[in-house]
Structure formats: C-alpha cells, structure tokens
mmCIF file of C-alpha atoms in Angstrom:
data_model
loop_
_atom_site.group_PDB
_atom_site.id
_atom_site.type_symbol
_atom_site.label_atom_id
_atom_site.label_comp_id
_atom_site.label_asym_id
_atom_site.label_seq_id
_atom_site.Cartn_x
_atom_site.Cartn_y
_atom_site.Cartn_z
ATOM 1 C CA MET B 1 68.624 89.389 153.475
ATOM 2 C CA ALA B 2 70.039 90.272 156.890
ATOM 3 C CA SER B 3 72.303 93.306 157.090
ATOM 4 C CA CYS B 4 75.983 92.583 157.573
ATOM 5 C CA LYS B 5 76.610 96.017 159.033
ATOM 6 C CA PRO B 6 77.861 95.960 162.644
ATOM 7 C CA SER B 7 75.329 96.824 165.365
ATOM 8 C CA SER B 8 77.909 98.891 167.270
ATOM 9 C CA THR B 9 81.236 100.641 166.758
ATOM 10 C CA THR B 10 83.972 101.267 169.312
ATOM 11 C CA ILE B 11 85.815 104.594 169.196
ATOM 12 C CA GLU B 12 89.019 105.061 171.175
ATOM 13 C CA VAL B 13 90.284 108.636 171.468
ATOM 14 C CA VAL B 14 93.796 109.357 172.760
ATOM 15 C CA ASN B 15 95.272 112.669 173.863
ATOM 16 C CA LYS B 16 98.999 112.299 173.258
ATOM 17 C CA GLY B 17 99.668 115.832 174.461
ATOM 18 C CA ASP B 18 101.079 116.564 177.906
ATOM 19 C CA PHE B 19 98.333 119.118 178.580
ATOM 20 C CA GLU B 20 94.625 119.203 179.386
ATOM 21 C CA ARG B 21 92.247 119.976 176.545
ATOM 22 C CA GLN B 22 88.577 120.212 175.647
ATOM 23 C CA GLU B 23 87.653 119.831 171.996
ATOM 24 C CA MET B 24 85.335 118.279 169.475
ATOM 25 C CA VAL B 25 86.229 114.731 168.461
ATOM 26 C CA GLU B 26 85.654 114.136 164.759
ATOM 27 C CA VAL B 27 85.215 110.633 163.308
ATOM 28 C CA PRO B 28 84.553 109.896 159.600
ATOM 29 C CA THR B 29 81.288 107.966 159.400
ATOM 30 C CA SER B 30 82.645 106.052 156.399
ATOM 31 C CA ASP B 31 84.702 104.085 158.944
ATOM 32 C CA MET B 32 81.630 103.087 160.923
ATOM 33 C CA GLY B 33 79.268 101.242 158.564
ATOM 34 C CA LEU B 34 76.179 103.224 159.560
ATOM 35 C CA ASP B 35 72.723 102.346 158.257
ATOM 36 C CA ALA B 36 70.883 105.469 157.057
ATOM 37 C CA ASP B 37 67.553 103.947 158.124
ATOM 38 C CA LYS B 38 68.580 103.509 161.757
ATOM 39 C CA THR B 39 69.281 105.782 164.701
ATOM 40 C CA TYR B 40 72.219 105.507 167.071
ATOM 41 C CA VAL B 41 73.282 106.350 170.605
ATOM 42 C CA LEU B 42 76.812 107.331 171.665
ATOM 43 C CA ARG B 43 77.918 106.233 175.147
ATOM 44 C CA ASP B 44 81.094 106.597 177.176
ATOM 45 C CA SER B 45 82.877 103.764 178.979
ATOM 46 C CA GLU B 46 80.499 104.080 181.945
ATOM 47 C CA GLY B 47 77.412 103.796 179.740
ATOM 48 C CA LYS B 48 76.488 107.468 179.986
ATOM 49 C CA GLU B 49 74.929 108.927 176.837
ATOM 50 C CA VAL B 50 77.029 111.551 175.028
ATOM 51 C CA GLU B 51 75.612 114.261 172.781
ATOM 52 C CA TYR B 52 76.707 114.085 169.163
ATOM 53 C CA GLN B 53 76.032 115.509 165.704
ATOM 54 C CA LEU B 54 76.359 114.082 162.193
ATOM 55 C CA THR B 55 77.757 116.796 159.934
ATOM 56 C CA HIS B 56 77.282 117.679 156.272
ATOM 57 C CA ASP B 57 80.673 116.190 155.386
ATOM 58 C CA ALA B 58 79.951 112.768 156.945
ATOM 59 C CA ARG B 59 81.558 113.261 160.345
ATOM 60 C CA LEU B 60 80.413 112.108 163.770
ATOM 61 C CA ILE B 61 81.363 114.849 166.250
ATOM 62 C CA PHE B 62 81.153 114.984 170.042
ATOM 63 C CA LEU B 63 82.744 117.170 172.720
ATOM 64 C CA VAL B 64 85.233 115.634 175.171
ATOM 65 C CA ASP B 65 87.443 116.826 178.049
ATOM 66 C CA PHE B 66 90.847 115.178 178.286
ATOM 67 C CA GLY B 67 93.571 115.149 180.889
ATOM 68 C CA ALA B 68 97.211 115.057 179.814
ATOM 69 C CA ASN B 69 98.040 111.812 177.960
ATOM 70 C CA GLU B 70 94.529 110.482 178.639
ATOM 71 C CA SER B 71 92.554 108.062 176.476
ATOM 72 C CA LYS B 72 88.817 107.407 176.425
ATOM 73 C CA VAL B 73 86.621 104.771 174.780
ATOM 74 C CA TYR B 74 83.116 105.273 173.381
ATOM 75 C CA THR B 75 80.514 102.986 171.850
ATOM 76 C CA PHE B 76 78.212 104.010 169.008
ATOM 77 C CA SER B 77 75.295 101.578 168.767
ATOM 78 C CA GLU B 78 71.709 101.316 167.573
ATOM 79 C CA GLY B 79 69.154 103.139 169.705
ATOM 80 C CA LYS B 80 67.122 106.304 170.057
ATOM 81 C CA PRO B 81 69.323 109.256 171.096
ATOM 82 C CA ALA B 82 68.141 111.997 173.430
ATOM 83 C CA ASP B 83 67.386 115.400 171.961
ATOM 84 C CA VAL B 84 70.361 117.758 171.823
ATOM 85 C CA ALA B 85 69.941 121.479 172.502
ATOM 86 C CA ARG B 86 71.100 123.695 169.665
ATOM 87 C CA ILE B 87 74.228 125.462 170.874
ATOM 88 C CA ALA B 88 76.094 126.420 167.682
ATOM 89 C CA GLU B 89 73.931 128.187 165.101
ATOM 90 C CA GLY B 90 73.720 131.086 162.677
ATOM 91 C CA LYS B 91 71.773 132.724 159.859
ATOM 92 C CA VAL B 92 71.832 135.452 157.233
ATOM 93 C CA TYR B 93 70.108 138.748 158.077
ATOM 94 C CA PRO B 94 68.948 140.418 154.838
ATOM 95 C CA ASN B 95 67.314 143.160 156.946
ATOM 96 C CA ARG B 96 70.800 144.074 158.277
ATOM 97 C CA VAL B 97 72.584 144.444 154.912
ATOM 98 C CA ASP B 98 73.098 140.670 154.503
ATOM 99 C CA ASP B 99 75.109 140.032 157.659
ATOM 100 C CA ILE B 100 75.903 136.392 158.322
ATOM 101 C CA ALA B 101 76.098 136.000 162.115
ATOM 102 C CA TRP B 102 76.795 132.880 164.153
ATOM 103 C CA GLU B 103 77.479 131.849 167.758
ATOM 104 C CA ASN B 104 78.011 129.056 170.242
ATOM 105 C CA ASP B 105 77.810 128.898 174.046
ATOM 106 C CA ARG B 106 80.888 131.118 174.443
ATOM 107 C CA ILE B 107 80.955 133.883 171.841
ATOM 108 C CA ALA B 108 79.470 135.215 168.576
ATOM 109 C CA PHE B 109 80.783 136.500 165.249
ATOM 110 C CA ARG B 110 79.617 138.033 161.998
ATOM 111 C CA ALA B 111 80.837 138.668 158.463
ATOM 112 C CA TYR B 112 79.461 141.304 156.127
ATOM 113 C CA GLY B 113 77.535 140.678 152.928
ATOM 114 C CA PRO B 114 76.800 142.024 149.441
ATOM 115 C CA ALA B 115 74.181 144.587 150.523
ATOM 116 C CA LEU B 116 76.727 146.298 152.759
ATOM 117 C CA GLN B 117 79.341 146.261 149.992
ATOM 118 C CA ALA B 118 76.805 147.840 147.625
ATOM 119 C CA SER B 119 76.256 150.619 150.171
ATOM 120 C CA LYS B 120 79.980 151.516 149.881
ATOM 121 C CA GLU B 121 80.433 151.247 153.660
ATOM 122 C CA ARG B 122 83.891 149.809 154.278
ATOM 123 C CA ALA B 123 83.766 146.871 156.681
ATOM 124 C CA TYR B 124 86.040 144.067 155.571
ATOM 125 C CA GLY B 125 87.025 141.717 158.380
ATOM 126 C CA TYR B 126 85.230 139.581 160.964
ATOM 127 C CA ASP B 127 83.252 141.156 163.781
ATOM 128 C CA VAL B 128 83.420 139.761 167.335
ATOM 129 C CA TRP B 129 80.349 139.883 169.593
ATOM 130 C CA ALA B 130 80.828 139.408 173.330
ATOM 131 C CA LYS B 131 78.553 137.059 175.261
ATOM 132 C CA ARG B 132 78.219 136.251 178.957
ATOM 133 C CA VAL B 133 75.443 133.668 178.781
ATOM 134 C CA SER B 134 75.551 130.212 177.231
ATOM 135 C CA GLU B 135 72.190 130.348 175.452
ATOM 136 C CA PRO B 136 71.798 131.828 171.933
ATOM 137 C CA VAL B 137 71.495 135.636 171.855
ATOM 138 C CA VAL B 138 72.237 136.799 168.312
ATOM 139 C CA ASP B 139 68.770 136.410 166.808
ATOM 140 C CA ALA B 140 67.171 138.272 169.720
ATOM 141 C CA ARG B 141 69.723 141.093 169.443
ATOM 142 C CA TYR B 142 68.951 141.621 165.770
ATOM 143 C CA GLU B 143 65.207 141.378 166.356
ATOM 144 C CA GLN B 144 65.349 143.974 169.112
ATOM 145 C CA GLU B 145 67.563 146.476 167.294
ATOM 146 C CA LEU B 146 65.827 146.136 163.904
ATOM 147 C CA ASN B 147 62.207 146.103 165.151
ATOM 148 C CA PRO B 148 60.306 148.231 162.564
ATOM 149 C CA GLU B 149 58.019 149.854 165.134
ATOM 150 C CA THR B 150 60.949 150.877 167.320
ATOM 151 C CA THR B 151 63.037 152.233 164.449
ATOM 152 C CA ALA B 152 60.016 154.201 163.192
ATOM 153 C CA LYS B 153 59.499 155.666 166.675
ATOM 154 C CA ILE B 154 63.169 156.679 166.879
ATOM 155 C CA ALA B 155 62.906 158.391 163.472
ATOM 156 C CA ALA B 156 59.716 160.185 164.547
ATOM 157 C CA LEU B 157 61.324 161.467 167.749
ATOM 158 C CA LYS B 158 64.290 162.810 165.780
ATOM 159 C CA ALA B 159 61.932 164.507 163.318
ATOM 160 C CA GLU B 160 60.155 166.174 166.240
ATOM 161 C CA GLY B 161 63.450 167.505 167.538
ATOM 162 C CA LYS B 162 63.462 165.155 170.539
ATOM 163 C CA ALA B 163 67.050 163.970 170.100
ATOM 164 C CA ASP B 164 67.544 162.973 173.744
ATOM 165 C CA GLU B 165 64.397 160.819 173.786
ATOM 166 C CA ALA B 166 65.392 159.237 170.474
ATOM 167 C CA ALA B 167 68.860 158.437 171.828
ATOM 168 C CA GLU B 168 67.404 156.954 175.014
ATOM 169 C CA LEU B 169 65.062 154.690 173.052
ATOM 170 C CA TYR B 170 67.859 153.633 170.695
ATOM 171 C CA HIS B 171 70.165 152.735 173.571
ATOM 172 C CA SER B 172 67.385 150.667 175.167
ATOM 173 C CA VAL B 173 67.335 148.305 172.158
ATOM 174 C CA SER B 174 70.816 148.599 170.624
ATOM 175 C CA TYR B 175 73.116 145.561 170.527
ATOM 176 C CA HIS B 176 75.966 148.024 171.066
ATOM 177 C CA VAL B 177 74.741 148.271 174.678
ATOM 178 C CA ASP B 178 75.024 145.430 177.196
ATOM 179 C CA HIS B 179 71.507 144.553 178.331
ATOM 180 C CA GLY B 180 72.727 141.658 180.449
ATOM 181 C CA ASN B 181 73.995 139.087 177.932
ATOM 182 C CA GLY B 182 76.859 140.966 176.280
ATOM 183 C CA LEU B 183 77.138 143.290 173.295
ATOM 184 C CA ASP B 184 78.892 144.294 170.093
ATOM 185 C CA CYS B 185 81.713 146.612 171.147
ATOM 186 C CA TYR B 186 84.350 145.595 168.585
ATOM 187 C CA LYS B 187 85.502 147.929 165.805
ATOM 188 C CA VAL B 188 86.190 146.400 162.366
ATOM 189 C CA GLY B 189 86.157 148.985 159.571
ATOM 190 C CA PRO B 190 88.363 148.495 156.470
ATOM 191 C CA THR B 191 90.690 146.030 158.242
ATOM 192 C CA LEU B 192 90.972 142.281 158.836
ATOM 193 C CA GLY B 193 88.881 142.717 161.996
ATOM 194 C CA GLY B 194 88.964 139.655 164.240
ATOM 195 C CA GLY B 195 91.299 137.693 161.969
ATOM 196 C CA ALA B 196 90.231 137.522 158.310
ATOM 197 C CA SER B 197 92.646 136.121 155.730
ATOM 198 C CA ALA B 198 94.193 138.142 152.910
ATOM 199 C CA LEU B 199 96.746 137.715 150.146
ATOM 200 C CA VAL B 200 99.941 139.779 150.247
ATOM 201 C CA VAL B 201 101.246 140.984 146.877
ATOM 202 C CA ASN B 202 104.324 143.237 146.556
ATOM 203 C CA ASP B 203 104.308 143.652 150.349
ATOM 204 C CA ALA B 204 100.766 145.040 150.280
ATOM 205 C CA ILE B 205 97.710 143.379 151.861
ATOM 206 C CA ILE B 206 94.955 142.785 149.296
ATOM 207 C CA TYR B 207 91.992 143.345 151.587
ATOM 208 C CA PRO B 208 88.908 141.227 150.917
ATOM 209 C CA TYR B 209 85.598 143.077 150.944
ATOM 210 C CA CYS B 210 82.251 141.474 151.840
ATOM 211 C CA TYR B 211 81.200 137.957 150.870
ATOM 212 C CA LYS B 212 79.366 137.518 147.544
ATOM 213 C CA THR B 213 77.532 134.258 148.258
ATOM 214 C CA CYS B 214 76.858 132.322 151.442
ATOM 215 C CA GLU B 215 75.955 128.653 151.998
ATOM 216 C CA ILE B 216 75.244 127.379 155.506
ATOM 217 C CA LEU B 217 76.523 123.778 155.696
ATOM 218 C CA ASP B 218 75.815 122.853 159.329
ATOM 219 C CA ASN B 219 73.456 124.658 161.683
ATOM 220 C CA GLY B 220 73.818 122.910 165.027
ATOM 221 C CA PRO B 221 73.267 121.515 167.414
ATOM 222 C CA LEU B 222 77.002 121.252 168.191
ATOM 223 C CA ARG B 223 78.617 122.710 165.055
ATOM 224 C CA PHE B 224 77.907 125.651 162.781
ATOM 225 C CA SER B 225 79.697 125.827 159.450
ATOM 226 C CA VAL B 226 79.330 128.164 156.488
ATOM 227 C CA LYS B 227 80.917 128.532 153.057
ATOM 228 C CA LEU B 228 81.586 132.124 151.985
ATOM 229 C CA THR B 229 82.621 132.967 148.430
ATOM 230 C CA TYR B 230 84.081 136.398 147.677
ATOM 231 C CA CYS B 231 84.116 138.512 144.523
ATOM 232 C CA GLU B 232 86.806 137.995 141.905
ATOM 233 C CA THR B 233 89.889 140.152 142.382
ATOM 234 C CA GLU B 234 92.660 140.753 139.881
ATOM 235 C CA ILE B 235 95.999 139.595 141.330
ATOM 236 C CA ASP B 236 99.026 140.113 139.057
ATOM 237 C CA GLY B 237 96.873 139.700 135.957
ATOM 238 C CA GLU B 238 94.949 136.676 137.296
ATOM 239 C CA MET B 239 91.288 136.731 138.305
ATOM 240 C CA VAL B 240 91.241 135.157 141.760
ATOM 241 C CA THR B 241 88.250 134.086 143.857
ATOM 242 C CA GLU B 242 88.604 133.451 147.577
ATOM 243 C CA VAL B 243 86.454 130.709 149.161
ATOM 244 C CA ARG B 244 86.325 130.277 152.950
ATOM 245 C CA THR B 245 84.707 127.559 155.027
ATOM 246 C CA ILE B 246 84.252 128.637 158.645
ATOM 247 C CA THR B 247 83.403 126.196 161.446
ATOM 248 C CA LEU B 248 82.503 127.016 165.057
ATOM 249 C CA ASP B 249 81.952 124.222 167.590
ATOM 250 C CA LYS B 250 80.325 124.161 171.001
ATOM 251 C CA GLY B 251 82.789 125.139 173.734
ATOM 252 C CA GLU B 252 85.288 126.829 171.396
ATOM 253 C CA GLN B 253 86.478 130.429 171.337
ATOM 254 C CA LEU B 254 88.042 129.934 167.891
ATOM 255 C CA ASN B 255 86.645 129.270 164.427
ATOM 256 C CA LYS B 256 88.408 126.732 162.222
ATOM 257 C CA THR B 257 88.728 128.262 158.762
ATOM 258 C CA THR B 258 89.910 126.740 155.498
ATOM 259 C CA VAL B 259 90.735 129.057 152.624
ATOM 260 C CA LYS B 260 91.107 128.351 148.910
ATOM 261 C CA TYR B 261 92.013 130.790 146.135
ATOM 262 C CA LEU B 262 90.546 129.751 142.792
ATOM 263 C CA GLY B 263 92.454 130.996 139.754
ATOM 264 C CA LEU B 264 95.714 131.642 141.623
ATOM 265 C CA THR B 265 98.654 129.912 139.920
ATOM 266 C CA LYS B 266 101.622 131.120 141.982
ATOM 267 C CA GLU B 267 102.664 130.440 145.559
ATOM 268 C CA THR B 268 101.580 133.543 147.453
ATOM 269 C CA THR B 269 101.886 134.837 151.002
ATOM 270 C CA VAL B 270 98.672 134.904 153.012
ATOM 271 C CA VAL B 271 98.279 136.752 156.307
ATOM 272 C CA ALA B 272 95.638 136.479 159.002
ATOM 273 C CA GLY B 273 95.286 138.120 162.385
ATOM 274 C CA PRO B 274 93.440 140.763 164.385
ATOM 275 C CA VAL B 275 93.376 144.499 163.841
ATOM 276 C CA CYS B 276 95.321 146.582 166.362
ATOM 277 C CA HIS B 277 93.864 149.732 167.975
ATOM 278 C CA HIS B 278 96.928 150.865 169.958
ATOM 279 C CA ALA B 279 99.513 153.238 168.510
ATOM 280 C CA ASP B 280 102.281 151.244 170.216
ATOM 281 C CA GLY B 281 100.739 147.802 169.678
ATOM 282 C CA GLY B 282 99.309 147.446 173.186
ATOM 283 C CA GLU B 283 99.336 143.999 174.768
ATOM 284 C CA ASN B 284 100.130 141.483 172.043
ATOM 285 C CA VAL B 285 101.994 138.266 171.320
ATOM 286 C CA ALA B 286 103.264 137.185 167.898
ATOM 287 C CA ASP B 287 105.012 133.831 168.290
ATOM 288 C CA ALA B 288 105.778 132.081 165.005
ATOM 289 C CA GLU B 289 107.468 129.123 166.677
ATOM 290 C CA ALA B 290 104.523 128.414 168.992
ATOM 291 C CA GLY B 291 102.122 129.106 166.110
ATOM 292 C CA TYR B 292 99.829 131.877 167.322
ATOM 293 C CA VAL B 293 99.166 135.592 167.665
ATOM 294 C CA ALA B 294 97.114 137.290 170.392
ATOM 295 C CA TYR B 295 95.977 140.836 171.177
ATOM 296 C CA ALA B 296 93.983 142.750 173.816
ATOM 297 C CA ASP B 297 91.588 145.151 172.052
ATOM 298 C CA PRO B 298 90.379 148.216 174.007
ATOM 299 C CA THR B 299 86.871 147.895 172.451
ATOM 300 C CA ASP B 300 84.758 150.584 170.833
ATOM 301 C CA ASN B 301 83.501 153.263 173.251
ATOM 302 C CA PRO B 302 85.709 152.060 176.154
ATOM 303 C CA ASN B 303 84.269 154.766 178.432
ATOM 304 C CA ASN B 304 81.082 152.668 178.558
ATOM 305 C CA ASP B 305 82.925 150.080 180.694
ATOM 306 C CA ASN B 306 82.835 147.543 177.880
ATOM 307 C CA GLY B 307 85.856 145.687 179.185
ATOM 308 C CA THR B 308 88.447 144.185 176.844
ATOM 309 C CA ILE B 309 87.898 142.014 173.781
ATOM 310 C CA TYR B 310 90.693 139.458 173.431
ATOM 311 C CA VAL B 311 91.375 138.286 169.882
ATOM 312 C CA GLY B 312 93.851 135.949 168.270
ATOM 313 C CA ALA B 313 94.678 133.356 165.635
ATOM 314 C CA ALA B 314 96.441 129.982 165.734
ATOM 315 C CA PHE B 315 98.139 128.230 162.841
ATOM 316 C CA PRO B 316 99.333 124.721 161.908
ATOM 317 C CA GLU B 317 102.335 126.280 160.149
ATOM 318 C CA LEU B 318 103.751 129.806 160.134
ATOM 319 C CA ASN B 319 106.547 131.453 158.204
ATOM 320 C CA ASP B 320 106.533 134.492 160.467
ATOM 321 C CA ALA B 321 104.425 136.359 163.007
ATOM 322 C CA LYS B 322 104.689 140.016 163.923
ATOM 323 C CA LEU B 323 103.003 143.270 164.819
ATOM 324 C CA VAL B 324 102.717 145.478 161.724
ATOM 325 C CA LEU B 325 101.781 149.104 162.384
ATOM 326 C CA PHE B 326 100.318 151.390 159.698
ATOM 327 C CA ASP B 327 101.946 154.629 158.691
ATOM 328 C CA GLU B 328 100.110 157.806 159.672
ATOM 329 C CA GLU B 329 98.148 158.078 156.421
ATOM 330 C CA GLU B 330 96.902 154.484 156.426
ATOM 331 C CA ALA B 331 96.076 154.635 160.139
ATOM 332 C CA ALA B 332 93.832 157.635 159.475
ATOM 333 C CA ASP B 333 92.214 155.954 156.466
ATOM 334 C CA ARG B 334 91.486 152.648 158.228
ATOM 335 C CA GLY B 335 90.627 154.014 161.655
ATOM 336 C CA ALA B 336 93.125 151.612 163.254
ATOM 337 C CA ASN B 337 96.833 151.353 163.995
ATOM 338 C CA GLY B 338 97.850 148.059 162.375
ATOM 339 C CA HIS B 339 97.502 144.270 162.709
ATOM 340 C CA VAL B 340 99.075 141.396 164.647
ATOM 341 C CA LEU B 341 99.703 138.951 161.814
ATOM 342 C CA GLY B 342 100.646 135.390 161.095
ATOM 343 C CA TYR B 343 102.318 134.817 157.705
ATOM 344 C CA MET B 344 101.563 131.648 155.719
ATOM 345 C CA THR B 345 102.271 130.356 152.201
ATOM 346 C CA TYR B 346 99.350 129.424 149.956
ATOM 347 C CA LYS B 347 100.052 126.765 147.318
ATOM 348 C CA PRO B 348 97.793 126.826 144.225
ATOM 349 C CA GLY B 349 95.082 124.180 144.169
ATOM 350 C CA GLU B 350 95.390 123.406 147.867
ATOM 351 C CA THR B 351 93.570 124.678 150.954
ATOM 352 C CA LEU B 352 95.053 126.588 153.857
ATOM 353 C CA THR B 353 93.733 126.133 157.406
ATOM 354 C CA TYR B 354 93.991 128.353 160.457
ATOM 355 C CA TYR B 355 91.937 129.249 163.543
ATOM 356 C CA TRP B 356 90.748 132.669 164.725
ATOM 357 C CA GLY B 357 88.412 134.065 167.345
ATOM 358 C CA GLY B 358 88.106 135.920 170.615
ATOM 359 C CA GLY B 359 87.061 136.154 174.239
ATOM 360 C CA TRP B 360 85.890 138.808 176.696
ATOM 361 C CA SER B 361 87.288 140.119 179.958
ATOM 362 C CA LYS B 362 83.777 140.003 181.455
ATOM 363 C CA TRP B 363 83.238 136.302 180.774
ATOM 364 C CA GLY B 364 85.988 133.792 181.215
ATOM 365 C CA PHE B 365 89.162 135.782 180.548
ATOM 366 C CA GLU B 366 90.017 138.131 183.398
ATOM 367 C CA SER B 367 93.393 139.134 181.948
ATOM 368 C CA PHE B 368 95.511 139.083 178.822
ATOM 369 C CA GLU B 369 97.619 136.398 180.479
ATOM 370 C CA ALA B 370 94.534 134.158 180.674
ATOM 371 C CA TRP B 371 93.818 134.747 176.981
ATOM 372 C CA ASP B 372 97.458 134.148 176.050
ATOM 373 C CA THR B 373 97.340 130.811 177.897
ATOM 374 C CA TYR B 374 94.198 129.833 175.984
ATOM 375 C CA MET B 375 95.784 130.728 172.635
ATOM 376 C CA LYS B 376 99.017 128.911 173.502
ATOM 377 C CA THR B 377 97.051 125.764 174.367
ATOM 378 C CA ALA B 378 94.968 126.104 171.184
ATOM 379 C CA ALA B 379 98.182 126.173 169.147
ATOM 380 C CA LYS B 380 99.401 123.056 171.002
ATOM 381 C CA ARG B 381 96.133 121.264 170.212
ATOM 382 C CA ILE B 382 96.562 122.022 166.520
ATOM 383 C CA LYS B 383 100.107 120.680 166.483
ATOM 384 C CA SER B 384 99.211 117.593 168.549
ATOM 385 C CA PRO B 385 95.909 116.290 167.164
ATOM 386 C CA LEU B 386 93.894 113.617 168.920
ATOM 387 C CA SER B 387 94.496 110.024 167.872
ATOM 388 C CA ILE B 388 91.288 108.181 166.949
ATOM 389 C CA ILE B 389 90.974 104.418 166.532
ATOM 390 C CA VAL B 390 87.686 103.023 165.187
ATOM 391 C CA GLY B 391 86.962 99.346 165.774
#
C-alpha cells in the first residue's frame, strides 16, 4: 500500500519582535508526518541546505538569524542530508571526580558529580569555562591535565624536592592556564556558581550539592542536553528531590534549564543567579521587569590577565531580582561575597524554566555593556517567542 505521508513539509518561522535575533528554531516532528525509514533535507526559500538535528524529545531544530519582524520559510523533504559537524557536545569524566562537562562553539560549562561530593570538597554550582575558538576543546583539556604519565612526573618532581620544575610542568598542561583556546578561571565553591537553582526556605538558600545521577539526552551535533538528578533533601519535613534538564544549543551563550522538585507539596520560592566576588557588588544588573540578572566576575587569579567572565540568567517570569550580599561570616565560609539573584515561585507538580550562562571579555564581549545588551536581548527573546506555522 502506498504511504499517505506527505513527501515534504513547509515551515514558516516569524520573528514578531522588533529586534534582531539568532536562535534555534524548534518544531515538533509530530506535526510533520515523518517516515522513520526515510531521510530528509531541510532547505531555505532559496533552496540552500540548512543543518538540522532531530532531538530525543521529537523536535526538529535548526539555527536561524532573524531581522526585526522578519519571517522565513523552509521546506523539509525527502533526500540525503549533508553531514553536520558536532558543535554542541558533552560527557561525564569519572577520572575527574564525575564531572559532567559540555560545550558549544561559544563557551563551556560543567557540573560536579557524586565522586566529588563523597570527597567532601564543597563545589555546588555551575562552573563556566572560557573559550576563544569555535571547535570543541573540553575533552582535550581534560586529557591533557589528567594524563597519567604527566601527573606521575609532577608527583615525582615534587618528591625529589624540585617544586619549581613540578609547577612549570603542571602549568604547561593545566586547563587553568590559557594555552591558546581559553581556560577555566571561574571560581565556584559552595555557591550557586554560574547560576544554579535553589529553594529558599525561611529566607535561607537551600544549596544543592553535586548531582547524584546523570543521563545525557542529546549529544550534538547542534544541541546537547542532560538530565541531572540530585540527592533527596529534607525541606520542612518533606523529602524533596531536584531534577534538572539542561540544554545548550549551537550559537548560544545561555543554557535553557527546566527544574522540577519531586515530593514538594507547597509553593516555594526558587532563586537562580551567579555568585558575586565583589564586596560592593561590582558591575551588576538585577532587573525584574526586564527579566534578567547580569554580573561581571573578576575571575580566579586575575593577576594572570584572565580577563573578565560575564555571567547572567534570564527568566520568563520573575517576582524579584536583586543583589544579595553575605554577612562577614558567610562570606568567609563560602569564599565569595554574595549572589545576583532572580526570584521565582515553584508550583508543586510543575516545571520551572530559566536560562543561565556566560561570556568572556577575550572573545565576543569587550565590556559589561556588551554583555548587558546580550542578556537584555535574551530576555526579550524569551518573552517574545518565535511563531512557527507547519503546513
């Protein structure tokens, strides 16, 4: 019997915002009548092939640039697509205390795992890794720093009393040093780091620790997504489990993150936002009406000319946004001065979505003003989603 499924699908995408934007278009494949036994090509209105990915949750995604109030039309039809280079990817590193690290063509991130929690080291939030090349770098950084022969040589030099030689060798392989493609110069510690989420109970942040389990859902070429489940925590007599799904797309500085709290039966305040390393708050914006927070972090070891790490979060809905500085005792305990936070309300049984991430003064963001403009536009994109018509 001949298939009654259409041989092609038309996708019209409309930017109703009065601003330029670049973002990943997302179309449910259930609307498209795809045949699992066939392959397809995506083309723009001029017939040029467009890279795409089919995701774990049955979405067709592709990256598009839009002018203000611009619309574009694409055709998805049977054919053999060209290979797509893997841009967004990640993996778990058991040899680095179960880090989960991921990246795209702009930036990289990591979250800490159960082996680190078992070690009692306190690192709670997201780490931000600076990049200044578009190709993947994370795997090579880990491989270089954790090379068994090199680490054994460093240990041997220290044992022989050759501390300077050991330090020189370490710095030649460390991902805390910029060897030409960027580095890790961001300090997390027992804070929310680059923008982790946390419940607020009796005006106190209930800091999450490291993830308990990790499931990679998409691993490129254009989208990386991972599901992180955290350990149960007692909240007002209830055993609550936090589950996060983090998504990073090609071309983005920000991760989309959905959060769900299993076992929570009361509406509860949730905060998210970057840690602050200035006693007076430094350069920051906390704009609840516009829907974002932003901060210029001085980076770890600033005397190494590491530049500035810009961090921020954007939200569909906010109750409040503000800089919250620690008192002297907590600042000493956490090795930081506070957070720039967005305040949201979590409703039991539902999910909460927000966006967080960063940029670097040495690649794409020459000033805090440039980063603030990016975050402001990101918040506009969230509040004015693309219109998609499938025909």
